[in-house]
Amino acid sequence: MDYEIVVIGGGPAGLAAAIEAKQKGVSSILIIERDRELGGILQQCIHNGFGLHVFKEELTGPEYAERFINELKDEGIDYMLDTMVLELSKDRTITAMNGKNGLMHIKAKAIILAMGCRERTRGAISIPGTRPAGVFSAGTAQRYLNMEGYIVGKRVVILGSGDIGLIMARRMILEGAKVLAVAEVMPFSGGLMRNIVQCLDDFDIPLLLSHTVTEIKGNGRVEGVVISKVDENLKPIPGTEISYDCDTLLLSVGLIPENELSREAGILIDKSTNGPIVNEAMETSISGIFACGNVVHVHDLVDFVTAESRRAGSHAAEYVLGSVEVDKEGLATIPGDGISYIVPQKIRSENLSDKVTFFMRVNKTFSNVSLVVKSGDHVVREFKRKHLAPGEMESIELEKEVIEAMGLESLTIEVRKEA
Amino acid sequence: MKLGEKKEMVCIVCPVGCRLTVECMKEFLVEDAYSITGNKCKRGVDYAVKEMTSPTRMLPTTIKIEMGILNRLPVRTRNPIPKELIFDCMDVINKVKVEAPISMGDVVISNILGTGVDVIATRSMGRSK
């Protein structure tokens, strides 16, 4: 089985990349999806807030997904459901299997990685206590509730104030559960302000900042949790323990890009993003293998995933049609003071048409600062910012000429406080 | 709110979440009684005035579906509904059951609780085989 482009993952990233590649002139494209339908995690995100950038209207997750799925079908793009990719090789051969076709070897001229991310679990944050039933990641509880029709508990405590945790607080309340508290280890919430207002404040759910779960109690089923205040080093402060009687603990404690296939193929991974190192074309360290969406870095909004994936799809099409400069080294982007990561990590100025956008996250909150772009010690450009927070992805644009003038010197972006 | 009194709020119209300051300019509950600052677009003004006079919310949830590929069908109110009716609307929505196939945008409850707002399906769902 041969295809010009194979996309791994049929969520928002894979859908947008495949559609874009088709529209750029690639005729044979296949999407491989492990779930029973396309759309990825959007199908369980039944709340509104999607599509303001892409469609200029506010949609729910399933509506956003269905528009792309319809477009994909109109374009006549092939897809396989219930199919698991087992292995990806450097020469762009995919080993996959499903119940109908058995084991398959699929050869592609270009591959687009769009596997998304998964939730961190209790094990990842090492919460002490017993190991009863009733501890769920928020996204798992969301799938049970919104798709399968099961409510996972009646008295709920949520650890982590990321958007999934906040959204689930409201969902559990609307479906008749009691949400006792949302605890957040950081002194600020990682979720959007609008979600704190419409998911917590509207229902008088307390948000406990600088607090974490220090014990889970119960045999068989969760019977309660202990929440403690933490100091500035995020260590629990003895004597601040509060006990909550609950039957469920939901965890919304971060997402990890899902890169087992990428690692096995030998694709270089950025330690800060946990995603592949990519260049301006969203191409990984292996020529012809591209990546986009949450598998590269975790995005705040699906609209940004769509934009990034369209670029990946477009460049993969250029690669297949042979209209792109390959095998050039390019200059590296380096996160300076205050910046935790920058995507893309490499830029080949030869391939830029006019501008390039850099996406980044800061490592703590800042007010009234500048994002300073440097080539060696030389300051190239400054961008003023009133407010920067780790929970909000930041971006800056540079023109092709600016990048060209840097040659192969590295490009650093750092946060500088205003005098 | 008293004349000259100020209130801080976060606009929830879109994910930007502008921090708004609402100042009471007139003692009466009229539309121009408030001065709003901090909004990055004009929808922020509409939101703040509404939030002070008659707050509304979108209500996304699910209903039971039979013969579908899933047990639940996601739905939402087509437009925002009065905030104080959220739980009453949930009671109505929880009593409704539909049968597949359903198309995205199908009205599953019309004019819920006399609000003039329909509840619509937010995805299509075929019949299970």
Coordinates of C-alpha atoms in Angstrom, one line a residue:
Chain A
M1 CA 0.0 0.0 0.0
D2 CA 1.5 3.4 -1.1
Y3 CA 0.4 6.9 -0.4
E4 CA 2.0 10.3 -1.1
I5 CA 1.1 11.5 2.3
V6 CA 0.1 9.5 5.4
V7 CA -1.2 11.5 8.4
I8 CA -1.1 9.7 11.8
G9 CA -4.0 10.9 13.9
G10 CA -7.5 12.1 12.8
G11 CA -8.0 14.9 15.4
P12 CA -8.1 18.6 14.6
A13 CA -4.4 18.6 13.6
G14 CA -4.6 15.6 11.3
L15 CA -7.8 16.8 9.6
A16 CA -6.5 20.3 8.9
A17 CA -3.1 19.1 7.6
A18 CA -4.7 16.5 5.3
I19 CA -7.2 18.9 3.9
E20 CA -4.6 21.6 3.3
A21 CA -2.2 19.1 1.5
K22 CA -5.1 18.0 -0.7
Q23 CA -5.9 21.6 -1.6
K24 CA -2.2 22.2 -2.4
G25 CA -2.4 19.5 -5.1
V26 CA -1.4 16.2 -3.4
S27 CA -3.9 13.5 -4.6
S28 CA -3.2 10.4 -2.5
I29 CA -3.5 11.0 1.2
L30 CA -4.5 8.7 4.0
I31 CA -5.4 9.5 7.6
I32 CA -4.9 6.7 10.2
E33 CA -7.0 7.0 13.3
R34 CA -7.1 4.7 16.3
D35 CA -10.5 5.7 17.6
R36 CA -13.9 4.6 16.2
E37 CA -14.5 8.0 14.5
L38 CA -12.6 11.1 13.4
G39 CA -12.4 14.3 15.4
G40 CA -10.2 13.3 18.2
I41 CA -10.7 14.9 21.7
L42 CA -13.0 17.5 20.2
Q43 CA -15.8 14.9 20.2
Q44 CA -15.8 14.9 24.1
C45 CA -15.3 18.7 24.5
I46 CA -19.0 19.5 24.2
H47 CA -18.6 23.0 25.6
N48 CA -18.5 26.2 23.5
G49 CA -15.4 28.3 22.9
F50 CA -14.0 26.8 19.7
G51 CA -13.7 28.4 16.3
L52 CA -13.6 32.1 17.0
H53 CA -10.4 32.6 14.9
V54 CA -11.0 30.0 12.2
F55 CA -14.8 30.4 11.7
K56 CA -15.4 33.8 13.3
E57 CA -18.1 32.2 15.4
E58 CA -18.3 30.3 18.7
L59 CA -18.8 26.5 18.3
T60 CA -18.7 23.5 20.6
G61 CA -15.9 20.9 20.0
P62 CA -18.1 18.4 18.1
E63 CA -19.4 21.2 15.8
Y64 CA -15.8 22.3 15.1
A65 CA -14.8 18.7 14.3
E66 CA -17.8 18.0 12.1
R67 CA -17.1 21.0 9.8
F68 CA -13.6 19.6 9.2
I69 CA -14.8 16.0 8.8
N70 CA -17.4 17.1 6.2
E71 CA -14.7 19.0 4.3
L72 CA -12.4 16.0 4.4
K73 CA -15.1 13.8 3.0
D74 CA -15.9 16.4 0.3
E75 CA -12.2 16.3 -0.7
G76 CA -12.4 12.5 -1.0
I77 CA -9.5 12.0 1.4
D78 CA -9.0 8.3 2.5
Y79 CA -9.1 7.5 6.2
M80 CA -8.9 4.3 8.3
L81 CA -10.6 4.1 11.7
D82 CA -10.0 1.7 14.6
T83 CA -6.4 1.4 13.3
M84 CA -3.3 1.5 15.4
V85 CA 0.1 2.6 14.2
L86 CA 2.7 0.3 15.8
E87 CA 5.8 1.5 14.2
L88 CA 7.3 4.3 12.1
S89 CA 10.6 3.9 10.4
K90 CA 13.2 6.4 9.1
D91 CA 12.5 5.4 5.5
R92 CA 8.8 6.5 6.0
T93 CA 7.3 3.1 6.2
I94 CA 4.4 2.8 8.7
T95 CA 3.4 -0.5 10.3
A96 CA -0.3 -0.4 11.4
M97 CA -3.0 -2.9 12.2
N98 CA -6.7 -3.2 12.6
G99 CA -9.3 -6.0 12.9
K100 CA -10.3 -6.0 9.3
N101 CA -7.0 -5.8 7.4
G102 CA -4.6 -7.3 10.0
L103 CA -1.0 -6.1 9.8
M104 CA -0.3 -3.5 7.1
H105 CA 2.9 -1.9 5.8
I106 CA 2.2 1.5 4.3
K107 CA 4.9 3.4 2.4
A108 CA 4.6 7.2 2.2
K109 CA 6.6 10.0 0.4
A110 CA 5.8 12.2 3.4
I111 CA 4.4 11.6 6.8
I112 CA 2.6 14.0 9.1
L113 CA 2.6 13.3 12.8
A114 CA -0.6 14.5 14.4
M115 CA -1.0 12.1 17.4
G116 CA -1.9 14.9 19.9
C117 CA -1.2 14.5 23.6
R118 CA -2.4 12.6 26.7
E119 CA -3.1 13.5 30.3
R120 CA -0.6 13.3 33.1
T121 CA -1.8 10.8 35.7
R122 CA -1.6 10.3 39.5
G123 CA 1.7 8.5 39.0
A124 CA 3.2 11.4 37.2
I125 CA 2.7 13.7 40.2
S126 CA 3.2 11.1 43.0
I127 CA 0.2 11.7 45.3
P128 CA 0.6 9.7 48.6
G129 CA -2.2 7.6 50.0
T130 CA -4.1 4.4 49.2
R131 CA -5.0 3.4 45.6
P132 CA -8.8 3.2 45.5
A133 CA -11.2 3.5 42.6
G134 CA -12.5 7.0 42.0
V135 CA -9.3 8.8 40.9
F136 CA -9.7 9.8 37.3
S137 CA -7.9 12.2 34.9
A138 CA -10.4 14.9 34.1
G139 CA -10.4 14.0 30.4
T140 CA -11.3 10.4 31.1
A141 CA -14.2 11.5 33.3
Q142 CA -15.2 13.9 30.5
R143 CA -15.4 11.0 28.0
Y144 CA -17.4 8.8 30.4
L145 CA -19.9 11.6 31.1
N146 CA -20.3 13.3 27.7
M147 CA -20.0 10.3 25.3
E148 CA -20.8 7.1 27.3
G149 CA -23.3 8.6 29.7
Y150 CA -21.8 7.6 33.0
I151 CA -21.2 10.1 35.9
V152 CA -18.0 9.1 37.7
G153 CA -19.0 10.3 41.2
K154 CA -21.3 12.4 43.5
R155 CA -18.9 14.3 45.7
V156 CA -15.9 15.6 43.8
V157 CA -12.6 17.3 44.5
I158 CA -10.5 18.5 41.5
L159 CA -6.8 18.9 41.5
G160 CA -5.4 21.3 38.9
S161 CA -7.1 24.4 37.5
G162 CA -6.3 23.8 33.8
D163 CA -9.2 24.3 31.5
I164 CA -10.2 20.7 31.4
G165 CA -10.5 20.7 35.2
L166 CA -12.5 23.9 35.2
I167 CA -14.8 22.7 32.4
M168 CA -15.4 19.4 34.3
A169 CA -16.3 21.2 37.5
R170 CA -19.2 22.8 35.7
R171 CA -20.2 19.6 33.9
M172 CA -20.2 17.5 37.1
I173 CA -22.4 20.2 38.9
L174 CA -24.9 20.4 36.0
E175 CA -25.3 16.6 36.1
G176 CA -26.1 16.7 39.8
A177 CA -22.7 16.1 41.5
K178 CA -21.3 18.3 44.2
V179 CA -17.9 19.8 43.5
L180 CA -16.3 20.7 46.9
A181 CA -13.1 22.5 45.7
V182 CA -10.6 23.0 43.0
A183 CA -7.0 22.9 44.3
E184 CA -4.1 24.4 42.3
V185 CA -0.5 24.0 43.4
M186 CA 0.7 27.2 41.6
P187 CA -0.2 30.7 42.9
F188 CA -2.1 31.3 39.7
S189 CA -4.6 29.2 37.6
G190 CA -3.4 27.6 34.4
G191 CA -6.9 27.9 32.9
L192 CA -8.6 30.8 31.0
M193 CA -10.1 33.5 33.1
R194 CA -13.5 33.1 31.4
N195 CA -13.6 29.5 32.6
I196 CA -12.9 30.5 36.2
V197 CA -15.9 32.9 35.9
Q198 CA -18.4 30.6 34.1
C199 CA -17.3 27.3 35.5
L200 CA -16.4 28.1 39.1
D201 CA -17.6 31.5 40.2
D202 CA -21.1 31.0 38.7
F203 CA -21.5 27.9 40.9
D204 CA -19.6 29.2 44.0
I205 CA -16.9 26.5 43.7
P206 CA -13.9 27.6 45.7
L207 CA -10.5 27.8 43.9
L208 CA -7.7 27.1 46.4
L209 CA -4.5 28.5 44.9
S210 CA -1.1 27.3 46.3
H211 CA -2.8 24.1 47.6
T212 CA -2.4 20.5 46.7
V213 CA -3.7 17.0 47.5
T214 CA -1.4 15.4 50.1
E215 CA -3.3 12.3 50.8
I216 CA -6.0 10.1 49.2
K217 CA -8.0 8.0 51.7
G218 CA -10.3 5.0 51.1
N219 CA -10.2 1.2 50.4
G220 CA -12.0 0.1 47.4
R221 CA -13.4 3.5 46.6
V222 CA -12.2 7.0 47.4
E223 CA -13.5 8.1 50.9
G224 CA -11.8 11.5 51.1
V225 CA -8.7 13.6 50.3
V226 CA -6.5 15.9 52.3
I227 CA -5.6 19.2 50.8
S228 CA -2.6 21.3 52.2
K229 CA -1.3 24.7 51.5
V230 CA 2.1 24.8 49.9
D231 CA 5.1 27.3 50.4
E232 CA 6.9 29.2 47.6
N233 CA 8.9 26.0 46.8
L234 CA 5.6 24.1 46.3
K235 CA 6.3 22.0 49.5
P236 CA 3.2 21.3 51.7
I237 CA 3.1 23.3 54.9
P238 CA 2.5 21.1 58.0
G239 CA -0.6 22.2 60.0
T240 CA -2.5 23.5 57.0
E241 CA -4.3 20.2 56.2
I242 CA -8.0 20.3 55.4
S243 CA -10.0 17.0 55.0
Y244 CA -12.7 16.6 52.3
D245 CA -15.2 13.8 52.3
C246 CA -15.5 12.9 48.7
D247 CA -15.9 9.8 46.5
T248 CA -14.0 11.1 43.5
L249 CA -10.8 13.0 42.7
L250 CA -10.3 14.4 39.2
L251 CA -6.8 15.3 38.0
S252 CA -6.2 18.1 35.6
V253 CA -2.5 18.3 36.0
G254 CA -1.1 18.8 32.5
L255 CA -0.7 17.2 29.1
I256 CA 2.2 15.3 27.5
P257 CA 2.7 15.2 23.8
E258 CA 2.4 11.5 22.7
N259 CA 5.7 10.8 21.0
E260 CA 6.4 7.1 21.4
L261 CA 6.3 6.6 17.6
S262 CA 8.5 9.6 17.0
R263 CA 11.1 8.5 19.5
E264 CA 11.3 5.0 18.1
A265 CA 11.8 6.4 14.6
G266 CA 14.8 8.3 16.0
I267 CA 13.2 11.8 15.6
L268 CA 14.9 14.4 17.9
I269 CA 12.7 15.6 20.7
D270 CA 12.9 19.0 22.5
K271 CA 13.2 18.4 26.2
S272 CA 11.1 21.5 27.0
T273 CA 8.1 20.8 24.8
N274 CA 8.4 17.0 24.9
G275 CA 7.6 17.2 21.2
P276 CA 9.7 16.8 18.0
I277 CA 12.2 19.6 17.1
V278 CA 10.7 21.2 14.0
N279 CA 11.9 23.7 11.4
E280 CA 9.9 26.6 9.7
A281 CA 8.1 23.9 7.6
M282 CA 7.0 21.9 10.7
E283 CA 9.4 19.2 9.5
T284 CA 11.1 17.1 12.1
S285 CA 14.8 16.0 12.2
I286 CA 14.0 13.3 9.7
S287 CA 13.5 14.7 6.2
G288 CA 9.9 14.2 4.9
I289 CA 8.4 13.6 8.4
F290 CA 6.4 16.6 9.5
A291 CA 4.5 17.2 12.8
C292 CA 1.8 19.6 14.0
G293 CA -0.7 20.3 16.8
N294 CA -0.4 19.0 20.4
V295 CA 2.2 16.4 19.5
V296 CA 4.7 19.2 18.9
H297 CA 3.7 21.5 21.8
V298 CA 0.5 21.8 23.9
H299 CA -1.7 24.6 22.5
D300 CA -4.2 26.8 24.3
L301 CA -6.8 26.9 21.6
V302 CA -7.8 24.4 18.8
D303 CA -7.9 27.4 16.4
F304 CA -4.1 27.7 16.8
V305 CA -3.7 23.9 16.2
T306 CA -5.6 24.3 13.0
A307 CA -3.4 27.2 11.8
E308 CA -0.2 25.3 12.6
S309 CA -1.5 22.1 11.0
R310 CA -2.4 23.9 7.8
R311 CA 1.2 25.1 7.5
A312 CA 2.4 21.5 8.1
G313 CA 0.0 20.2 5.4
S314 CA 1.1 22.9 3.0
H315 CA 4.8 22.2 3.5
A316 CA 4.4 18.4 3.3
A317 CA 2.6 19.0 -0.1
E318 CA 5.6 21.2 -1.3
Y319 CA 7.9 18.4 -0.2
V320 CA 6.0 15.7 -2.1
L321 CA 5.7 18.0 -5.2
G322 CA 9.4 18.8 -5.0
S323 CA 9.2 22.6 -4.6
V324 CA 11.1 23.1 -1.4
E325 CA 14.8 23.4 -0.4
V326 CA 15.8 20.4 1.6
D327 CA 18.9 19.3 3.6
K328 CA 19.8 22.8 4.6
E329 CA 20.9 23.1 8.2
G330 CA 19.2 26.4 9.1
L331 CA 19.7 28.6 12.2
A332 CA 18.6 27.5 15.7
T333 CA 16.2 29.4 17.9
I334 CA 17.3 29.5 21.6
P335 CA 15.0 30.2 24.6
G336 CA 16.7 32.9 26.6
D337 CA 15.9 34.3 30.1
G338 CA 12.2 33.9 31.0
I339 CA 11.4 31.7 28.0
S340 CA 10.7 28.0 28.4
Y341 CA 10.5 27.0 24.8
I342 CA 10.3 28.3 21.2
V343 CA 8.6 26.6 18.2
P344 CA 10.0 26.3 15.5
Q345 CA 13.4 25.4 16.9
K346 CA 15.1 25.7 13.4
I347 CA 14.7 28.2 10.5
R348 CA 15.9 27.8 7.0
S349 CA 15.5 31.3 5.5
E350 CA 15.6 29.9 1.9
N351 CA 12.2 28.4 2.5
L352 CA 10.5 31.5 3.9
S353 CA 8.1 33.3 1.6
D354 CA 7.8 36.5 3.7
K355 CA 7.4 36.2 7.4
V356 CA 7.8 33.6 10.1
T357 CA 5.9 33.3 13.4
F358 CA 7.6 32.1 16.5
F359 CA 5.4 30.5 19.3
M360 CA 6.7 30.4 22.8
R361 CA 5.8 30.2 26.5
V362 CA 7.3 32.1 29.4
N363 CA 8.3 30.3 32.6
K364 CA 6.5 32.6 35.0
T365 CA 4.2 35.6 35.0
F366 CA 5.6 39.0 33.9
S367 CA 4.1 42.5 33.7
N368 CA 5.3 45.4 31.5
V369 CA 8.2 43.6 29.8
S370 CA 9.8 43.3 26.4
L371 CA 10.4 40.2 24.3
V372 CA 13.9 40.8 23.0
V373 CA 15.1 39.0 19.8
K374 CA 18.9 38.8 19.7
S375 CA 21.4 37.5 17.1
G376 CA 24.5 36.7 19.2
D377 CA 24.7 39.8 21.5
H378 CA 23.1 42.1 19.0
V379 CA 19.5 43.1 19.6
V380 CA 17.5 42.7 16.5
R381 CA 13.9 43.5 17.6
E382 CA 11.9 44.3 20.7
F383 CA 8.2 43.6 21.3
K384 CA 6.5 45.2 24.3
R385 CA 4.1 43.1 26.3
K386 CA 1.8 44.2 29.2
H387 CA 1.2 40.8 30.6
L388 CA 2.8 37.4 30.0
A389 CA 1.8 34.1 31.7
P390 CA 2.9 30.5 31.3
G391 CA -0.7 29.5 30.6
E392 CA -1.0 31.8 27.6
M393 CA 1.0 31.0 24.4
E394 CA 2.8 34.1 23.1
S395 CA 3.9 34.7 19.5
I396 CA 6.0 37.2 17.5
E397 CA 6.6 37.7 13.8
L398 CA 9.9 38.3 12.0
E399 CA 10.4 39.2 8.3
K400 CA 12.4 37.0 6.0
E401 CA 15.1 39.7 5.6
V402 CA 15.7 39.8 9.3
I403 CA 16.3 36.1 9.4
E404 CA 18.5 36.2 6.3
A405 CA 20.7 38.9 7.8
M406 CA 21.4 36.7 10.8
G407 CA 23.1 34.1 8.6
L408 CA 23.6 30.9 10.6
E409 CA 24.2 32.7 13.9
S410 CA 21.7 31.5 16.5
L411 CA 18.5 33.5 17.3
T412 CA 17.7 34.1 21.0
I413 CA 14.5 35.4 22.4
E414 CA 14.4 36.6 26.0
V415 CA 12.2 38.5 28.4
R416 CA 13.6 41.8 29.6
K417 CA 12.0 44.0 32.3
E418 CA 11.5 47.6 31.4
A419 CA 13.7 50.1 33.1
Chain B
M1 CA -25.1 49.4 42.4
K2 CA -24.7 52.9 43.8
L3 CA -23.7 56.0 41.8
G4 CA -19.9 56.1 41.3
E5 CA -19.5 52.6 42.5
K6 CA -17.0 50.4 40.5
K7 CA -17.0 46.7 39.8
E8 CA -14.3 44.5 38.3
M9 CA -15.3 41.6 36.0
V10 CA -13.9 39.3 33.4
C11 CA -15.6 39.3 30.0
I12 CA -16.5 35.7 29.0
V13 CA -17.6 36.3 25.4
C14 CA -14.4 34.9 24.0
P15 CA -11.2 33.2 25.3
V16 CA -9.2 36.5 25.5
G17 CA -11.0 37.2 28.8
C18 CA -10.7 41.0 29.0
R19 CA -10.6 42.4 32.5
L20 CA -13.4 45.0 32.6
T21 CA -14.2 47.8 35.0
V22 CA -17.8 48.8 35.3
E23 CA -18.7 52.1 36.8
C24 CA -22.2 53.1 37.8
M25 CA -23.1 56.5 36.2
K26 CA -26.9 56.6 36.9
E27 CA -28.9 55.2 39.9
F28 CA -31.5 53.6 37.6
L29 CA -31.4 50.2 35.8
V30 CA -31.2 51.6 32.3
E31 CA -28.9 50.5 29.5
D32 CA -26.6 53.5 29.6
A33 CA -26.3 53.5 33.4
Y34 CA -22.8 52.0 33.2
S35 CA -19.4 53.1 31.9
I36 CA -17.3 50.2 30.8
T37 CA -13.5 50.2 30.4
G38 CA -10.8 47.6 29.7
N39 CA -12.6 45.9 26.8
K40 CA -10.7 45.1 23.6
C41 CA -13.8 44.9 21.5
K42 CA -17.3 46.2 21.6
R43 CA -18.8 42.9 22.6
G44 CA -17.3 43.5 26.0
V45 CA -19.6 46.5 26.5
D46 CA -22.7 44.5 25.6
Y47 CA -21.5 41.7 27.9
A48 CA -20.9 44.0 30.9
V49 CA -24.3 45.8 30.6
K50 CA -26.0 42.4 30.3
E51 CA -24.1 41.0 33.2
M52 CA -25.3 44.0 35.3
T53 CA -28.9 43.9 34.2
S54 CA -29.8 40.3 33.1
P55 CA -26.9 37.9 33.0
T56 CA -27.1 35.1 30.4
R57 CA -25.1 31.9 29.7
M58 CA -24.7 29.4 26.9
L59 CA -25.7 26.0 28.1
P60 CA -23.8 23.1 26.5
T61 CA -24.8 19.6 27.8
T62 CA -25.9 16.2 26.6
I63 CA -29.2 14.3 26.1
K64 CA -30.0 10.6 25.9
I65 CA -30.0 9.1 22.5
E66 CA -31.2 5.6 21.5
M67 CA -30.0 3.5 18.5
G68 CA -27.0 5.8 18.1
I69 CA -23.3 4.9 18.1
L70 CA -23.0 6.6 21.5
N71 CA -25.3 6.8 24.6
R72 CA -25.3 10.6 24.7
L73 CA -25.8 13.3 22.1
P74 CA -24.1 16.6 22.7
V75 CA -26.5 19.6 22.6
R76 CA -26.5 23.4 23.3
T77 CA -28.8 26.3 23.6
R78 CA -28.7 28.1 20.2
N79 CA -28.3 31.4 22.1
P80 CA -27.5 32.2 25.7
I81 CA -30.3 31.7 28.3
P82 CA -30.9 33.6 31.5
K83 CA -28.3 32.5 34.0
E84 CA -30.9 31.8 36.8
L85 CA -32.6 29.3 34.5
I86 CA -29.6 27.0 34.0
F87 CA -30.7 24.3 36.5
D88 CA -34.4 24.5 35.5
C89 CA -33.3 24.0 31.8
M90 CA -31.2 21.0 32.9
D91 CA -34.3 19.5 34.4
V92 CA -36.1 19.8 31.1
I93 CA -33.2 18.6 29.1
N94 CA -32.6 15.6 31.3
K95 CA -36.2 14.3 30.5
V96 CA -35.7 14.4 26.8
K97 CA -34.7 11.3 24.7
V98 CA -34.1 11.2 21.0
E99 CA -33.5 8.4 18.5
A100 CA -30.7 8.3 15.9
P101 CA -30.1 9.3 13.2
I102 CA -29.7 13.0 14.1
S103 CA -28.1 15.8 12.1
M104 CA -26.0 18.6 13.6
G105 CA -28.2 21.6 14.1
D106 CA -31.4 19.6 14.6
V107 CA -33.7 21.2 17.2
V108 CA -34.2 18.7 20.0
I109 CA -36.2 21.1 22.3
S110 CA -37.9 24.2 20.9
N111 CA -38.3 27.3 22.9
I112 CA -37.1 25.9 26.2
L113 CA -39.0 27.2 29.2
G114 CA -40.5 29.9 27.1
T115 CA -37.1 31.7 26.7
G116 CA -37.5 31.8 22.9
V117 CA -34.2 29.7 22.7
D118 CA -34.0 26.3 21.0
V119 CA -31.8 23.5 22.2
I120 CA -29.9 22.0 19.2
A121 CA -27.8 19.0 18.5
T122 CA -24.1 19.8 18.2
R123 CA -23.1 16.7 16.1
S124 CA -24.6 14.3 13.7
M125 CA -25.0 10.7 14.8
G126 CA -25.9 7.8 12.7
R127 CA -27.7 4.6 13.7
S128 CA -25.6 1.9 15.2
K129 CA -25.4 -1.3 13.1

